[in-house]
């Protein structure tokens, strides 16, 4: 018995302390703890196009000879573009955001970034980095624009865009290629579309609510289905565009107008014929609801429905309905105009 007790004591003396039994394996770096930067309370900042948004970055202490660098991660090429660098006394702006950004600097520890007149391309991930020799640290924040995603194809049919053409087509319609997060959110809100389309990072997807034969079959579960990354030059698909709130108004002019007359009717009122993205924005944010088909700038004819009813297409869900691209000589429709 005494021998057993003695052996037990010797084992306890030889055994490593409890904390060391559960130590991290050799070569695994410990997670870095922020020493100077405060962790943001809300890492996502919500805003709309045209608004002013502030991304918080606050220091708890000011190290010697430090710099704070703000940058934005671009999903299309995975690059990090510098926006502004400051040492607390002086700062320098960089890149296309330069005219619209400044440091809030509400106190000496505040390095928060303020973006004025927020644009569609401002959405995304931002990084505030404290550059302090070997003790660099950073926080990541997301600027999220409230908006709407819509599928888009040209007048000559489906699957005509390579990536660059899809990007340009969205921009021409007062929108931009959607991100995956925007497309996924649109799917959760009811976007159901059988044609695959480009998104901003160069991948191709399509969102399905109701599984059906022409769209991958009935056995596949609903979801955002993916074709993955495709050749941006050679492969051809539709586009998923994203737009946000308007700084202006979309309204309807009744009449039996061909496409040319529709444009002139808008100009007679000091406006321009509306773009597809502007109509979607007015439908989403201003609850524009009309049963009348009207010409748009791309030569398509559409109408926005917020309260579905039998005589307005008969579909049960709200949305922007389309008559496609009729002959521009037809005198059957009115027009939707936009005034900024």
XYZ file of C-alpha atoms in Angstrom:
340
model
C 0.000 0.000 0.000
C 2.782 2.372 0.958
C 4.588 1.469 -2.260
C 1.458 2.380 -4.304
C 1.136 5.745 -2.546
C 4.840 6.438 -3.165
C 4.518 5.588 -6.860
C 1.449 7.820 -7.110
C 3.289 10.765 -5.585
C 6.261 10.250 -7.886
C 3.889 10.198 -10.910
C 2.302 13.482 -9.804
C 5.710 15.095 -9.426
C 6.814 13.885 -12.857
C 3.564 14.685 -14.626
C 3.277 17.999 -16.452
C 0.943 20.621 -14.962
C -2.685 20.369 -16.126
C -2.445 23.552 -18.192
C 0.492 22.172 -20.180
C -1.365 18.938 -21.023
C -3.789 21.022 -23.078
C -1.229 23.353 -24.606
C -1.501 24.264 -28.320
C 0.609 21.954 -30.560
C 4.071 23.227 -31.420
C 4.033 25.429 -34.522
C 0.391 26.555 -34.121
C 0.368 30.339 -33.673
C -1.770 31.747 -30.884
C -4.661 33.908 -32.048
C -3.634 37.559 -32.026
C -5.411 39.699 -29.477
C -6.066 43.324 -30.306
C -3.884 45.550 -28.161
C -4.594 48.977 -29.586
C -7.697 48.651 -31.812
C -11.139 48.217 -30.312
C -13.210 45.349 -31.703
C -16.195 46.913 -33.547
C -19.540 46.481 -31.802
C -21.272 45.987 -35.172
C -18.947 44.694 -37.942
C -21.578 45.359 -40.648
C -22.701 48.890 -41.491
C -26.013 49.157 -43.373
C -26.665 52.026 -45.771
C -28.220 53.007 -49.125
C -26.913 54.622 -52.285
C -26.517 58.374 -51.893
C -26.257 58.250 -48.102
C -23.284 58.976 -45.825
C -21.823 55.966 -43.998
C -19.144 55.689 -41.309
C -17.034 52.565 -40.733
C -15.840 52.589 -37.096
C -12.177 52.191 -36.161
C -11.194 53.431 -32.705
C -7.874 53.069 -30.855
C -7.687 52.461 -27.106
C -4.153 53.933 -26.991
C -1.778 55.725 -29.356
C 1.508 53.882 -29.909
C 4.622 55.763 -30.986
C 5.174 56.379 -34.688
C 2.012 54.546 -35.709
C -0.011 54.731 -38.919
C -3.568 53.712 -39.689
C -4.274 52.368 -43.170
C -7.764 51.888 -44.617
C -8.205 49.578 -47.617
C -11.003 47.834 -49.526
C -10.992 44.209 -50.688
C -12.211 43.889 -54.283
C -13.976 40.543 -54.934
C -13.487 40.723 -58.710
C -9.682 40.451 -58.426
C -9.089 39.746 -54.691
C -6.869 42.802 -54.442
C -6.739 45.168 -51.509
C -6.891 48.812 -52.634
C -5.592 51.486 -50.254
C -8.093 54.263 -49.499
C -6.409 56.470 -46.906
C -3.305 56.491 -44.654
C -2.928 58.676 -41.556
C -0.410 59.154 -38.747
C -2.890 61.013 -36.577
C -1.686 64.441 -37.725
C -1.657 64.168 -41.503
C -3.416 61.911 -43.954
C -3.342 61.056 -47.656
C -6.187 59.727 -49.816
C -5.765 57.197 -52.630
C -7.775 55.765 -55.511
C -11.243 56.434 -56.930
C -12.832 56.784 -53.476
C -10.486 59.666 -52.693
C -12.934 62.580 -53.327
C -15.656 61.018 -51.161
C -13.813 59.799 -48.060
C -12.442 61.444 -44.939
C -11.562 60.444 -41.379
C -14.314 61.206 -38.884
C -11.735 62.129 -36.208
C -14.291 63.045 -33.543
C -11.511 62.632 -30.929
C -7.774 61.851 -30.932
C -8.340 58.072 -30.804
C -10.895 58.041 -33.637
C -9.695 56.756 -37.043
C -13.159 55.909 -38.401
C -13.707 56.222 -42.162
C -16.625 58.280 -43.482
C -17.875 57.770 -47.061
C -20.159 60.421 -48.523
C -22.629 59.954 -51.386
C -22.324 56.167 -51.153
C -22.217 54.492 -54.603
C -23.128 50.947 -55.649
C -19.476 49.973 -56.033
C -18.731 51.018 -52.420
C -20.376 47.874 -51.010
C -17.942 45.277 -49.735
C -15.298 44.490 -47.148
C -13.015 47.140 -45.667
C -9.952 46.808 -43.445
C -8.635 49.221 -40.846
C -5.010 48.329 -40.119
C -2.798 49.768 -37.404
C 0.773 49.741 -38.740
C 3.082 49.725 -35.738
C 6.284 47.860 -36.491
C 5.976 44.236 -35.393
C 2.694 44.820 -33.580
C 0.461 45.370 -36.628
C -3.217 44.595 -36.046
C -6.387 45.068 -38.072
C -10.162 44.800 -38.024
C -12.502 43.990 -40.907
C -15.851 45.662 -41.534
C -18.540 45.189 -44.171
C -20.461 48.004 -45.852
C -23.860 46.615 -46.866
C -26.172 48.462 -49.256
C -29.899 47.813 -49.061
C -31.015 47.030 -52.605
C -32.547 44.654 -55.112
C -31.083 42.015 -57.476
C -32.593 41.440 -60.899
C -31.726 39.081 -63.769
C -30.815 40.750 -67.046
C -30.361 39.593 -70.632
C -30.084 41.590 -73.892
C -32.639 41.932 -76.674
C -31.008 39.174 -78.762
C -31.768 36.437 -76.218
C -30.347 34.447 -73.343
C -26.692 33.583 -72.726
C -25.131 36.327 -74.864
C -22.833 38.042 -72.337
C -19.252 37.226 -71.515
C -18.210 38.528 -68.089
C -17.065 41.943 -69.295
C -20.203 42.484 -71.382
C -22.389 41.482 -68.434
C -20.559 43.962 -66.187
C -21.014 46.733 -68.746
C -24.687 45.874 -69.337
C -25.509 46.188 -65.620
C -23.695 49.524 -65.407
C -25.657 50.809 -68.414
C -28.882 50.009 -66.549
C -27.964 52.002 -63.416
C -26.754 48.942 -61.496
C -23.699 46.711 -61.124
C -23.031 42.988 -61.130
C -24.349 41.492 -57.896
C -22.104 39.868 -55.308
C -22.771 36.317 -54.166
C -24.053 37.623 -50.823
C -26.523 39.894 -52.640
C -27.722 37.054 -54.877
C -28.092 34.709 -51.907
C -30.112 37.292 -49.971
C -32.329 37.852 -53.034
C -32.927 34.094 -53.201
C -33.995 34.014 -49.537
C -36.443 36.822 -50.395
C -37.983 34.868 -53.281
C -35.838 35.323 -56.416
C -36.486 32.271 -58.605
C -34.745 32.281 -61.990
C -33.843 29.383 -64.238
C -31.175 31.116 -66.385
C -27.602 31.168 -65.091
C -25.899 34.547 -64.807
C -22.558 36.172 -64.040
C -21.906 37.807 -60.674
C -19.146 40.185 -59.637
C -16.449 37.669 -58.709
C -16.598 35.976 -62.133
C -18.595 32.937 -61.023
C -21.947 31.860 -62.509
C -25.097 30.918 -60.564
C -28.873 30.711 -60.687
C -31.365 30.869 -57.760
C -34.193 28.335 -57.562
C -37.137 28.423 -55.135
C -39.359 25.911 -56.933
C -37.480 22.842 -58.197
C -38.672 21.889 -61.692
C -37.635 19.855 -64.718
C -36.090 22.554 -66.961
C -34.069 23.924 -64.023
C -31.948 20.985 -62.897
C -34.861 18.640 -62.192
C -37.399 18.177 -59.422
C -35.073 16.116 -57.234
C -32.550 18.900 -56.626
C -33.254 20.951 -53.536
C -33.987 24.686 -53.814
C -30.953 26.929 -53.484
C -28.429 29.082 -55.290
C -27.005 26.609 -57.788
C -23.555 27.216 -59.148
C -21.518 26.593 -62.286
C -18.425 27.885 -60.470
C -15.804 30.132 -62.079
C -16.000 30.431 -65.855
C -13.807 31.861 -68.610
C -14.557 35.588 -68.484
C -13.774 36.036 -72.166
C -15.226 32.935 -73.825
C -18.139 31.676 -71.720
C -21.535 33.323 -72.154
C -24.428 33.666 -69.728
C -26.967 36.228 -68.528
C -26.226 38.712 -65.723
C -27.476 39.282 -62.192
C -27.480 43.021 -61.511
C -27.811 44.884 -58.217
C -29.211 48.367 -57.634
C -30.032 50.450 -54.574
C -32.150 53.489 -53.676
C -32.563 56.291 -56.206
C -31.801 59.953 -55.851
C -34.727 60.876 -58.056
C -38.156 59.705 -59.174
C -39.555 57.290 -61.746
C -43.008 58.079 -63.145
C -45.258 56.869 -65.976
C -46.490 58.763 -69.049
C -49.552 57.215 -70.610
C -49.882 56.994 -74.381
C -49.532 54.887 -77.508
C -45.887 55.608 -78.221
C -43.174 53.922 -80.215
C -39.700 53.761 -78.657
C -38.458 57.007 -80.191
C -41.603 58.894 -79.169
C -41.291 57.491 -75.644
C -37.820 58.992 -75.249
C -39.024 62.334 -76.585
C -42.022 62.360 -74.253
C -39.687 62.029 -71.245
C -37.380 64.767 -72.567
C -40.386 67.061 -73.035
C -40.897 66.800 -69.268
C -37.243 67.512 -68.470
C -36.585 63.855 -67.726
C -34.919 60.843 -69.373
C -36.407 57.511 -70.289
C -35.890 55.252 -67.253
C -33.322 52.470 -67.111
C -34.141 48.954 -65.947
C -32.287 49.379 -62.651
C -34.152 52.623 -61.960
C -37.519 50.913 -62.447
C -36.519 48.077 -60.103
C -35.322 50.616 -57.534
C -38.581 52.586 -57.732
C -40.530 49.334 -57.332
C -38.431 48.237 -54.336
C -37.980 51.505 -52.445
C -40.886 53.715 -53.599
C -43.455 50.924 -54.007
C -44.170 52.007 -57.590
C -47.189 49.975 -58.696
C -48.626 50.264 -62.217
C -50.439 47.848 -64.450
C -49.257 49.666 -67.591
C -46.427 48.411 -69.758
C -43.918 51.147 -70.543
C -40.781 51.570 -72.639
C -37.385 51.626 -70.914
C -33.996 52.855 -72.116
C -32.801 49.425 -73.305
C -35.842 48.991 -75.603
C -37.642 46.596 -73.270
C -41.205 47.033 -72.013
C -41.899 46.386 -68.319
C -44.226 47.314 -65.487
C -43.837 47.211 -61.660
C -46.349 45.426 -59.402
C -46.244 45.710 -55.609
C -49.849 44.520 -55.056
C -50.457 41.443 -57.240
C -53.919 41.261 -58.814
C -55.694 39.191 -61.418
C -55.707 41.768 -64.213
C -52.031 42.677 -63.861
C -50.343 39.525 -65.084
C -52.096 37.209 -62.659
C -48.872 36.162 -60.885
C -49.169 35.773 -57.091
C -45.928 37.552 -56.147
C -44.842 41.201 -56.426
C -42.225 41.987 -59.050
C -41.263 43.806 -62.217
C -43.042 42.099 -65.119
C -41.641 42.123 -68.640
C -43.057 42.076 -72.166
C -39.539 41.485 -73.487
C -38.192 43.550 -76.386
C -41.037 44.282 -78.833
C -40.493 46.071 -82.130
C -39.466 49.655 -81.436
C -42.013 50.807 -84.038
C -44.985 49.489 -82.064
C -47.327 52.171 -80.741
C -48.835 50.128 -77.938
C -47.176 51.297 -74.719
C -46.536 54.339 -72.593
C -43.152 55.130 -71.070
C -41.406 55.254 -67.719
C -39.334 58.390 -67.130
C -36.676 59.238 -64.571
C -35.944 62.685 -63.203
C -32.957 63.118 -60.878
